XYZ file of C-alpha atoms in Angstrom:
380
model
C 46.200 70.946 34.086
C 44.384 67.634 34.028
C 46.323 64.774 32.534
C 43.934 63.386 29.945
C 44.693 60.562 27.501
C 46.423 62.818 24.999
C 48.650 64.333 27.645
C 49.449 60.867 28.989
C 50.701 59.870 25.545
C 52.813 62.964 25.237
C 54.106 62.670 28.773
C 55.237 59.171 27.776
C 56.854 60.656 24.672
C 58.640 63.254 26.774
C 60.030 60.546 29.040
C 61.252 58.752 25.913
C 62.998 61.961 24.852
C 64.656 62.315 28.244
C 65.853 58.721 28.011
C 67.293 59.250 24.542
C 69.039 62.461 25.539
C 70.557 60.820 28.584
C 71.686 57.585 26.931
C 75.350 57.016 26.169
C 75.059 55.557 22.673
C 71.866 57.071 21.386
C 69.457 54.374 22.500
C 65.857 55.464 22.546
C 65.690 57.778 19.550
C 63.968 55.122 17.470
C 61.074 55.019 19.966
C 60.908 58.823 20.121
C 60.717 59.320 16.385
C 58.350 56.391 15.975
C 55.953 58.233 18.298
C 56.357 61.400 16.259
C 55.793 59.618 12.955
C 52.047 59.483 13.593
C 52.011 63.264 13.193
C 54.376 63.884 10.301
C 55.412 62.044 7.153
C 58.673 63.947 6.755
C 61.389 61.761 5.267
C 63.857 63.054 7.833
C 63.094 64.230 11.338
C 65.426 66.014 13.694
C 64.487 66.366 17.329
C 66.552 68.748 19.376
C 66.502 70.324 22.787
C 68.471 73.509 23.175
C 69.107 75.877 26.047
C 69.297 79.616 25.409
C 71.488 81.199 28.065
C 71.358 84.540 26.290
C 68.666 85.902 23.964
C 70.740 85.190 20.848
C 72.325 81.892 21.869
C 71.067 78.315 21.876
C 73.192 75.347 22.880
C 72.448 71.930 21.455
C 71.834 69.003 23.750
C 70.958 66.227 21.317
C 69.737 65.490 17.812
C 68.513 62.428 15.969
C 67.661 61.633 12.345
C 65.578 58.911 10.709
C 64.958 57.803 7.173
C 61.535 57.342 5.599
C 61.651 53.728 6.814
C 61.774 55.007 10.376
C 65.235 53.680 11.230
C 67.689 55.781 13.187
C 70.834 56.251 11.142
C 72.500 58.972 13.145
C 72.478 60.243 16.678
C 74.689 62.664 18.534
C 74.997 64.459 21.808
C 75.801 68.083 21.285
C 78.906 69.582 22.780
C 77.604 72.116 25.355
C 80.115 74.645 24.076
C 78.710 74.597 20.542
C 76.493 77.625 20.078
C 73.738 78.474 17.616
C 73.229 82.178 17.071
C 69.439 82.336 17.156
C 66.579 82.051 19.605
C 62.824 81.892 19.065
C 59.899 83.108 21.125
C 57.556 80.361 22.424
C 55.181 79.305 19.674
C 57.263 80.908 16.922
C 58.022 78.853 13.802
C 61.077 79.410 11.642
C 61.305 77.790 8.201
C 64.889 77.373 7.083
C 66.146 76.715 3.579
C 69.898 77.007 3.985
C 71.727 75.646 7.001
C 75.154 76.734 5.827
C 74.469 80.420 6.526
C 73.127 79.901 10.042
C 76.364 79.283 11.913
C 75.374 75.773 12.981
C 77.883 73.515 14.729
C 80.007 71.705 12.157
C 79.050 68.198 13.183
C 75.370 69.064 13.063
C 75.771 70.541 9.582
C 77.436 67.298 8.511
C 74.514 65.323 9.927
C 71.989 67.383 7.964
C 74.050 67.301 4.763
C 74.430 63.541 5.044
C 70.673 63.196 4.799
C 70.292 65.937 2.192
C 68.232 68.066 4.557
C 67.682 71.411 2.909
C 64.436 72.512 4.511
C 63.294 72.340 8.117
C 60.874 73.965 10.495
C 61.859 74.900 14.017
C 59.196 75.450 16.655
C 60.007 76.979 20.049
C 58.192 74.822 22.573
C 58.878 76.728 25.737
C 61.132 79.396 27.212
C 61.587 79.739 30.942
C 64.191 81.736 32.769
C 66.250 82.231 29.576
C 66.171 78.501 28.806
C 64.622 77.298 25.590
C 63.231 74.027 24.178
C 63.175 73.620 20.386
C 61.535 71.008 18.160
C 62.687 70.509 14.569
C 60.997 68.716 11.681
C 62.885 68.397 8.404
C 62.472 67.130 4.841
C 65.122 65.827 2.526
C 66.211 67.910 -0.445
C 64.227 65.747 -2.842
C 60.942 66.347 -1.049
C 58.644 69.186 -2.092
C 58.748 72.407 -0.057
C 56.703 72.656 3.082
C 53.043 73.492 2.582
C 50.566 75.237 4.868
C 49.338 71.791 5.963
C 52.879 70.818 6.943
C 53.280 73.982 8.997
C 50.031 73.302 10.838
C 51.055 69.684 11.462
C 54.363 70.734 13.004
C 52.574 73.382 15.059
C 50.211 70.742 16.475
C 53.095 68.419 17.350
C 54.976 71.238 19.035
C 51.964 72.356 21.040
C 51.425 68.823 22.317
C 55.087 68.566 23.264
C 54.940 71.947 24.947
C 51.980 70.865 27.081
C 53.797 67.641 27.928
C 56.896 69.578 28.960
C 54.921 71.835 31.264
C 53.075 68.874 32.716
C 56.289 66.942 33.257
C 58.023 69.910 34.874
C 55.121 70.221 37.304
C 55.055 66.502 38.060
C 58.807 66.185 38.550
C 58.981 69.453 40.432
C 56.409 68.311 42.953
C 58.971 65.864 44.351
C 61.877 68.295 44.464
C 60.609 71.227 46.507
C 62.390 72.112 49.713
C 60.425 70.500 52.573
C 57.425 69.797 50.338
C 58.378 66.168 49.735
C 58.408 65.700 53.520
C 54.956 67.226 53.772
C 53.697 64.913 51.030
C 55.185 61.784 52.559
C 54.029 62.656 56.075
C 50.242 62.420 55.841
C 48.942 65.053 58.222
C 45.508 65.639 56.699
C 46.645 68.852 55.020
C 45.740 69.528 51.385
C 48.685 70.536 49.201
C 48.446 72.367 45.890
C 50.742 74.396 43.635
C 50.089 77.574 41.665
C 52.386 78.825 38.899
C 52.774 82.187 37.229
C 50.860 81.009 34.143
C 47.682 80.482 36.151
C 48.162 76.729 36.367
C 47.061 74.803 39.455
C 48.036 71.280 40.477
C 46.447 69.383 43.387
C 49.124 67.195 44.969
C 47.184 64.905 47.301
C 43.733 63.561 48.063
C 43.211 66.008 50.909
C 43.479 68.868 48.419
C 40.895 67.178 46.173
C 38.562 66.766 49.141
C 38.935 70.331 50.422
C 38.683 72.005 46.999
C 35.569 69.935 46.380
C 33.940 71.617 49.390
C 33.887 74.969 47.527
C 35.661 77.092 50.113
C 37.358 78.865 47.207
C 38.444 78.266 43.625
C 41.454 79.261 41.515
C 40.966 79.413 37.764
C 43.460 80.966 35.367
C 45.272 82.502 38.317
C 42.145 84.223 39.724
C 40.949 83.399 43.255
C 37.180 83.461 43.786
C 35.128 82.741 46.908
C 31.918 83.690 48.702
C 34.112 85.682 51.099
C 35.558 88.299 48.758
C 37.933 89.710 51.368
C 39.479 86.299 51.893
C 39.734 85.801 48.128
C 41.534 89.131 47.704
C 43.923 88.298 50.523
C 44.798 84.887 49.076
C 45.221 86.436 45.618
C 47.723 88.906 47.069
C 49.619 86.185 48.943
C 49.915 83.997 45.845
C 51.160 86.933 43.767
C 53.732 87.806 46.429
C 54.921 84.196 46.522
C 55.325 84.031 42.742
C 57.189 87.349 42.675
C 59.992 86.083 44.937
C 63.419 85.708 43.253
C 64.333 82.217 42.081
C 67.447 82.071 44.239
C 65.647 83.066 47.443
C 65.084 80.258 49.967
C 61.599 78.856 50.486
C 59.597 81.094 52.783
C 56.180 81.336 54.395
C 54.212 84.278 52.928
C 51.041 84.325 54.998
C 47.609 82.763 55.391
C 43.926 83.400 54.770
C 40.740 81.963 56.267
C 37.700 80.893 54.227
C 34.359 80.170 55.932
C 32.211 77.434 54.468
C 29.087 78.486 52.607
C 27.284 75.356 53.845
C 28.158 74.906 57.537
C 30.148 76.450 60.353
C 33.520 75.025 59.296
C 36.415 77.104 57.979
C 39.409 76.376 55.779
C 42.763 77.942 56.631
C 45.071 78.392 53.649
C 48.780 78.964 54.192
C 51.006 80.121 51.331
C 54.688 79.337 50.845
C 56.990 80.562 48.095
C 59.163 77.812 46.630
C 61.577 77.330 43.733
C 61.782 74.052 41.824
C 64.656 72.875 39.659
C 63.931 69.958 37.356
C 66.154 67.433 35.657
C 67.634 66.913 33.144
C 67.563 70.498 31.867
C 67.801 72.265 35.225
C 64.769 74.445 34.635
C 64.091 76.661 37.649
C 60.688 78.155 38.352
C 58.943 79.847 41.283
C 55.712 78.397 42.656
C 53.212 79.261 45.350
C 52.548 76.207 47.512
C 49.159 76.292 49.240
C 48.521 74.326 52.425
C 44.810 73.726 53.017
C 43.579 72.926 56.525
C 39.814 72.464 56.958
C 40.082 71.364 60.580
C 40.186 67.661 59.819
C 43.944 67.607 60.481
C 43.500 68.854 64.045
C 42.125 65.477 65.116
C 44.944 63.488 63.494
C 47.713 61.916 65.533
C 50.962 63.516 64.375
C 53.229 61.818 66.902
C 54.648 59.379 64.354
C 55.502 62.300 62.062
C 57.249 64.129 64.906
C 59.300 61.032 65.690
C 60.283 60.544 62.036
C 61.088 64.163 61.271
C 62.845 65.220 64.469
C 64.003 62.004 66.083
C 61.775 62.514 69.131
C 60.961 59.684 71.483
C 57.292 58.663 71.874
C 57.076 60.585 75.161
C 58.686 63.683 73.610
C 56.352 63.448 70.608
C 53.287 63.386 72.866
C 54.439 66.579 74.581
C 55.423 68.315 71.316
C 52.035 67.488 69.782
C 50.238 69.190 72.652
C 52.453 72.249 72.428
C 51.686 72.433 68.699
C 47.970 72.398 69.455
C 48.346 75.317 71.867
C 48.301 73.607 75.246
C 50.334 75.472 77.859
C 53.348 73.689 79.339
C 51.879 74.079 82.828
C 48.786 72.077 81.789
C 50.644 69.184 80.150
C 51.518 67.238 83.356
C 47.850 66.947 84.324
C 46.791 66.057 80.791
C 49.385 63.305 80.439
C 49.295 62.165 84.041
C 53.018 62.716 84.672
C 55.047 64.888 86.998
C 56.260 68.385 86.194
C 59.838 67.125 86.529
C 59.214 64.507 83.821
C 57.714 67.095 81.478
C 60.620 69.469 82.127
C 63.100 66.669 81.384
C 61.423 65.866 78.057
C 61.098 69.546 77.096
C 64.855 70.012 77.610
C 65.506 66.962 75.411
C 63.228 68.393 72.680
C 65.017 71.751 72.870
C 68.370 69.986 72.411
C 67.157 68.003 69.378
C 65.664 71.108 67.748
C 68.649 73.282 68.745
C 66.406 75.861 70.468
C 66.175 77.188 74.026
C 62.600 78.438 74.354
C 59.041 77.225 73.723
C 58.688 79.927 71.065
C 61.783 78.636 69.299
C 60.402 75.126 69.485
C 57.095 76.166 67.900
C 58.878 78.204 65.223
C 61.053 75.232 64.249
C 58.092 72.897 64.049
C 55.998 75.346 62.026
C 58.748 75.750 59.451
C 58.642 72.026 58.757
C 55.107 70.894 59.468
C 52.361 72.388 57.277
C 50.264 73.824 60.082
C 48.810 77.281 59.869
C 49.063 79.285 63.055
C 49.046 82.788 61.599
C 45.484 82.572 60.267
C 44.132 85.672 61.948
C 40.729 86.869 60.826
C 40.661 88.642 57.507
């Protein structure tokens, strides 16, 4: 899922589309269709996003039309209650010659008739969780019928848009996961990456780039491979379990695997969470497996600032909490910090109150749900 130059252009185009859809008076459609004009010489172009809530229903969100000079002459938001009685599978093209028999919304029919549109091609860009994106290209009635070259041109446009949609959903979604944005903002030396049900992988920070570059394991097309085959099988199972969770289920920790290095005595612990993302503006919801990669470098990092920011701990409380996180017994903390047992007990009680827990186990459980540390990495 690398964002090369072509995807950058289409990601820009997708942002233009979002802007046009969200504008009050139709601003932005000129830029959208100008971008599309490099791919098609149709005299009229209609761009439309629709959401299919049922297999045979699609609801319009927006449509725009341009003349052969490239000017926008018409733009409308669709009434969400206006329904089209068709739906396409992703990648499917439908060539239409008569709009009047398709049960289109009246205002949209008027738009097409105004520009003498008698032929169009509809390409289904993407369908996720019963929601559908559609791209339309149309010719005026005076233009010749579509040819095989025209069909291929529209298919290429639609495929580019489809890739841009998927890329944009992943990019936007990375900032909307429950707790994940906190993990990204709070730099703890942990690599973060996402896996989707289509086999796609996205590395979210530089730590993930660094750790993946050390060849502990690899994920390609949804398949986990590693020198340690048992660890690879375990991680494969955890990712599949995470992706199989229902969309409406809260984020949850699935488990962890340990990968030894093929080059030295280091190991990489990989924790797996199951998360659902919902993206704007079309409210697409999708399940992801979030992988937390810890190659031991994070253990030497000072996390006291993160503990203060996330939980409102004082500097003294953060020093104690950090040591508890790293497995130091409460009885050993006074000697390590050079303070009295009474002082440690006072701060522990304050931490318990702020975390709304009453035991050390509850304290650790609360911290582990928020901080991306991997305690349950028992040997495979």
